[in-house]
mmCIF file of C-alpha atoms in Angstrom:
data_model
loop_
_atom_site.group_PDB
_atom_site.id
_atom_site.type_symbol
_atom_site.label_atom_id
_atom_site.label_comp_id
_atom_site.label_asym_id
_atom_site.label_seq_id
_atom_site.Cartn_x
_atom_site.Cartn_y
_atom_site.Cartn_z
ATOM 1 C CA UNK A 1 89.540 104.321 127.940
ATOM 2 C CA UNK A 2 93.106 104.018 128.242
ATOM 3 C CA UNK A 3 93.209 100.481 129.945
ATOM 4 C CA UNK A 4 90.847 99.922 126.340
ATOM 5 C CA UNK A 5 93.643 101.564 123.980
ATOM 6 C CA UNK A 6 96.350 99.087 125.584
ATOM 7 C CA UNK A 7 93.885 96.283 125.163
ATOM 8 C CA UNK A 8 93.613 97.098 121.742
ATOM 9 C CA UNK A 9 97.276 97.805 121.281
ATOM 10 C CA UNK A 10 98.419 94.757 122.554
ATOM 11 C CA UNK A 11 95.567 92.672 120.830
ATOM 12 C CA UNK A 12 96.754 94.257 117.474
ATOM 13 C CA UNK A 13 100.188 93.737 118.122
ATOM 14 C CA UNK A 14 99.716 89.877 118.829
ATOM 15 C CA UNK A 15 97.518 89.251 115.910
ATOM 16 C CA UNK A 16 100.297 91.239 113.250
ATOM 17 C CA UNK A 17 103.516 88.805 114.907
ATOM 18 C CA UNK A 18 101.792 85.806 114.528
ATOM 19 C CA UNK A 19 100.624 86.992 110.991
ATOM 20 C CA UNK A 20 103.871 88.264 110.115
ATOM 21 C CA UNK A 21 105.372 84.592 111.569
ATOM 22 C CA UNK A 22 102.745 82.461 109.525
ATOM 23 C CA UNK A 23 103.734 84.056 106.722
ATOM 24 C CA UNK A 24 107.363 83.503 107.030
ATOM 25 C CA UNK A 25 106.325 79.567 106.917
ATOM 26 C CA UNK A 26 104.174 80.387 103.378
ATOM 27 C CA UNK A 27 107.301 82.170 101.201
ATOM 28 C CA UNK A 28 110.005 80.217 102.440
ATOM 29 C CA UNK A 29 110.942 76.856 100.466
ATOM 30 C CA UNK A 30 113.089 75.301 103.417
ATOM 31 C CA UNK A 31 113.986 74.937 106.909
ATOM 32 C CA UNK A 32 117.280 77.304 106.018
ATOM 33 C CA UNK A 33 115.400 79.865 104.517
ATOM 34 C CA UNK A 34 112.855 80.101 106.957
ATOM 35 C CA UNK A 35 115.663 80.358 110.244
ATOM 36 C CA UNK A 36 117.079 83.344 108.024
ATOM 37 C CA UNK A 37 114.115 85.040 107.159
ATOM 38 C CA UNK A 38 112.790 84.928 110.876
ATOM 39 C CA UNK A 39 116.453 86.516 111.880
ATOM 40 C CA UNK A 40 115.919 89.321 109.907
ATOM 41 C CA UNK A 41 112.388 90.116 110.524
ATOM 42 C CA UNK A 42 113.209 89.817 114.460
ATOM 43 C CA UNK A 43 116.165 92.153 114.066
ATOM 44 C CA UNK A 44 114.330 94.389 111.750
ATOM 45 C CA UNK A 45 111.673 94.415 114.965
ATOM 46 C CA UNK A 46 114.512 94.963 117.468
ATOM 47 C CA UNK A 47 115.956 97.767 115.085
ATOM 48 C CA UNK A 48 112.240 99.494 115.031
ATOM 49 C CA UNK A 49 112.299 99.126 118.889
ATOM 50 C CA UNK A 50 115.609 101.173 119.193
ATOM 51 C CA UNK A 51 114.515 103.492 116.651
ATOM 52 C CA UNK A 52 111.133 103.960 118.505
ATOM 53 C CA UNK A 53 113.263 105.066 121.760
ATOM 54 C CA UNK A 54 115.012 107.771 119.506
ATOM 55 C CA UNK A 55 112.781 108.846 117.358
ATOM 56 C CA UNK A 56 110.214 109.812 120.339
ATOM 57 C CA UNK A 57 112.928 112.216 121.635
ATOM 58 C CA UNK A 58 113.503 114.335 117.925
ATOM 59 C CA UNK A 59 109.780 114.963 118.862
ATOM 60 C CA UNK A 60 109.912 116.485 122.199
ATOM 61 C CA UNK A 61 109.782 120.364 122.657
ATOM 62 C CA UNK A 62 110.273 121.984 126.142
ATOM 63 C CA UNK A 63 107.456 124.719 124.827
ATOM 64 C CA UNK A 64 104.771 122.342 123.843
ATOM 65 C CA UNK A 65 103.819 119.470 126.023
ATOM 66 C CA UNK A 66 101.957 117.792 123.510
ATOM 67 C CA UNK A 67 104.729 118.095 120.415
ATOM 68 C CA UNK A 68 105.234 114.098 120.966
ATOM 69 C CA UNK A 69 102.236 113.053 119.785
ATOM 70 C CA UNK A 70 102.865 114.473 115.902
ATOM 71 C CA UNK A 71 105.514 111.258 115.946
ATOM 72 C CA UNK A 72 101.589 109.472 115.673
ATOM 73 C CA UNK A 73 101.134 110.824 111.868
ATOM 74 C CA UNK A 74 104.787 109.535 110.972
ATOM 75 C CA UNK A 75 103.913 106.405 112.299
ATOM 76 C CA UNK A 76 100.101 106.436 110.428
ATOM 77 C CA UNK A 77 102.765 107.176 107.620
ATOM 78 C CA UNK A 78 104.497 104.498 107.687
ATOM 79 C CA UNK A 79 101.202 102.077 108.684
ATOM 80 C CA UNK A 80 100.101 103.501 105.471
ATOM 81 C CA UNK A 81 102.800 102.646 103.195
ATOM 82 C CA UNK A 82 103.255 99.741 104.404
ATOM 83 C CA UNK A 83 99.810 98.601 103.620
ATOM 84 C CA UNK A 84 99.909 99.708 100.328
ATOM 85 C CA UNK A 85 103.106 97.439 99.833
ATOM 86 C CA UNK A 86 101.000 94.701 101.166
ATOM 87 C CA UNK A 87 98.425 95.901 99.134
ATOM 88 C CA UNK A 88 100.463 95.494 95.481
ATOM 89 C CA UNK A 89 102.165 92.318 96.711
ATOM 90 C CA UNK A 90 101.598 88.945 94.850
ATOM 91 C CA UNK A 91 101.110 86.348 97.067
ATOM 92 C CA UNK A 92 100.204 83.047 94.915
ATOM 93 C CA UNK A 93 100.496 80.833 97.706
ATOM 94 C CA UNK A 94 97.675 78.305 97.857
ATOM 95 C CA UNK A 95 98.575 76.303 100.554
ATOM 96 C CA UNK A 96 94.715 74.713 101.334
ATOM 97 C CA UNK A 97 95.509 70.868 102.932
ATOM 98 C CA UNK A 98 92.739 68.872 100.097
ATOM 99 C CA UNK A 99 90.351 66.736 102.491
ATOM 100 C CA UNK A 100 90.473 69.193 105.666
ATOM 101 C CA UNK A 101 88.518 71.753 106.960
ATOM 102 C CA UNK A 102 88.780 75.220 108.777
ATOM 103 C CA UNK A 103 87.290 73.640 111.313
ATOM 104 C CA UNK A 104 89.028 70.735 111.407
ATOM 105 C CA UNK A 105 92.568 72.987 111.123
ATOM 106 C CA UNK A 106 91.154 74.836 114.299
ATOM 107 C CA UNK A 107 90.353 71.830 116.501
ATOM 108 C CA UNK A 108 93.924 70.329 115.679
ATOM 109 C CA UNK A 109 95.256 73.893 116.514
ATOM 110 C CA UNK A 110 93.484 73.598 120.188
ATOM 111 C CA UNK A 111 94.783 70.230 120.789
ATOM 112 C CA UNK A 112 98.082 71.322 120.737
ATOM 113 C CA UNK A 113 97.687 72.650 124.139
ATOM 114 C CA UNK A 114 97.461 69.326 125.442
ATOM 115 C CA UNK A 115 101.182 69.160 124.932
ATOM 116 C CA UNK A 116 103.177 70.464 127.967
ATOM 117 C CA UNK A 117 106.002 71.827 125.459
ATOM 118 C CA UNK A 118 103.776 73.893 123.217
ATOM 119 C CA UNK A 119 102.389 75.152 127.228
ATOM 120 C CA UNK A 120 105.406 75.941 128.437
ATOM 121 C CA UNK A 121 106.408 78.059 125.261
ATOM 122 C CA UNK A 122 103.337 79.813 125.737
ATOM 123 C CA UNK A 123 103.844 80.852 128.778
ATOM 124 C CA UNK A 124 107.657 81.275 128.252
ATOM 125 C CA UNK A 125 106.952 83.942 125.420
ATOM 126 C CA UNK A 126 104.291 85.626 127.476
ATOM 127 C CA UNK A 127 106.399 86.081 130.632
ATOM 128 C CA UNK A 128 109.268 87.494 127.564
ATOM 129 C CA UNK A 129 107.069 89.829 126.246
ATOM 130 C CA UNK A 130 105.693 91.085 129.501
ATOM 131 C CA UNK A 131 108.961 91.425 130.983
ATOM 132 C CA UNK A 132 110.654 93.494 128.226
ATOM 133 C CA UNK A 133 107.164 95.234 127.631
ATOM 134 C CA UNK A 134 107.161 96.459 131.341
ATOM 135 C CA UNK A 135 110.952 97.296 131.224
ATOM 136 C CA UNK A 136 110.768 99.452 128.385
ATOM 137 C CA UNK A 137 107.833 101.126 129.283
ATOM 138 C CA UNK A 138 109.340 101.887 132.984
ATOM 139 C CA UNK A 139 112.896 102.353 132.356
ATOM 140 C CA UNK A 140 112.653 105.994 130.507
ATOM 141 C CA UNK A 141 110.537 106.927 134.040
ATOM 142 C CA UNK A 142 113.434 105.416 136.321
ATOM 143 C CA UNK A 143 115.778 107.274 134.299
ATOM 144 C CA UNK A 144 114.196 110.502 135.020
ATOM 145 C CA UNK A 145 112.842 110.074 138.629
ATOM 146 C CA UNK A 146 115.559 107.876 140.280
ATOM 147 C CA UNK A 147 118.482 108.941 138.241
ATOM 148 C CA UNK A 148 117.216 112.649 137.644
ATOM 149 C CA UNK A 149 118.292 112.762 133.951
ATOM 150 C CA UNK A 150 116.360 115.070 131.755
ATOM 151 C CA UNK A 151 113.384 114.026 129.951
ATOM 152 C CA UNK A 152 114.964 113.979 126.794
ATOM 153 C CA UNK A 153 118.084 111.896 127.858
ATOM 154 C CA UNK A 154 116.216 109.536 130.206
ATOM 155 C CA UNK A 155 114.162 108.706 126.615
ATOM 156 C CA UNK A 156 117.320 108.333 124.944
ATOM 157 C CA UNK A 157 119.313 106.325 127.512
ATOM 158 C CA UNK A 158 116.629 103.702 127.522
ATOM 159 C CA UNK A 159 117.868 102.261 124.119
ATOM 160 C CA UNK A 160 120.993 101.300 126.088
#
């Protein structure tokens, strides 16, 4: 069931960056706009990161081995207000191609991995996101096991 959670997870997470990133291409009116807005949405990600790695620790209690998992209903918090900003936003973008297709948008989208650039991209931002994926989830464990920091810390120090 776990190995099922991460699927999930990981499924979710994919599908909500490449919304997010499709969307940046829909409210932006030019190629400046759009470099600045992806900036700050990919900082605003690397912030959440780093305040993921501290946040965890404020939740930790030496007493109760399950205390971390109340961080979950501050996250459901903010997944919640977060939809409802979604909800109450006004997006009057129409931005429907007249003389094409769903289908025929989908085929064209397969065909782009005929080109070797758009292959090599996808496999260059897969091996990324594995990489620092499997980094951040290891490096609070080396922290504690090889350098024999406290739980705590080693959670802490793996913002660094």
């Amino acid at each position: 069931t776990v190995k099922l959670l991460f699927a999930c997870v990981g499924i979710s997470f994919a599908v909500i960056k490449v919304s997010v990133y499709a969307l940046i291409g829909v409210v932006t009116n030019d190629e400046k706009e759009h470099k600045s807005l992806l900036s700050s949405v990919e900082s605003c990600f690397m912030i959440g990161i780093a305040a993921g790695f501290i946040a965890f620790p404020f939740f930790y209690s030496d007493t109760d081995p399950n205390a971390w998992l109340r961080i979950y209903l501050l996250l459901a918090g903010l997944i919640a207000l977060s939809f409802l900003v979604l909800l109450i936003a006004d997006f009057k973008a129409d931005y429907e191609i007249p003389g094409t297709s769903l289908a025929d948008d989908f085929v064209e989208m397969i065909r782009l991995i005929k080109r070797p650039l758009v292959l090599v991209f996808a496999i260059a931002a897969f091996m990324y996101v594995m990489t620092e994926q499997g980094i951040m989830s290891w490096l609070p464990t080396f922290n504690q096991k090889v350098l024999h920091l406290p739980e705590k810390t080693s959670i802490y120090m793996a913002v660094i």
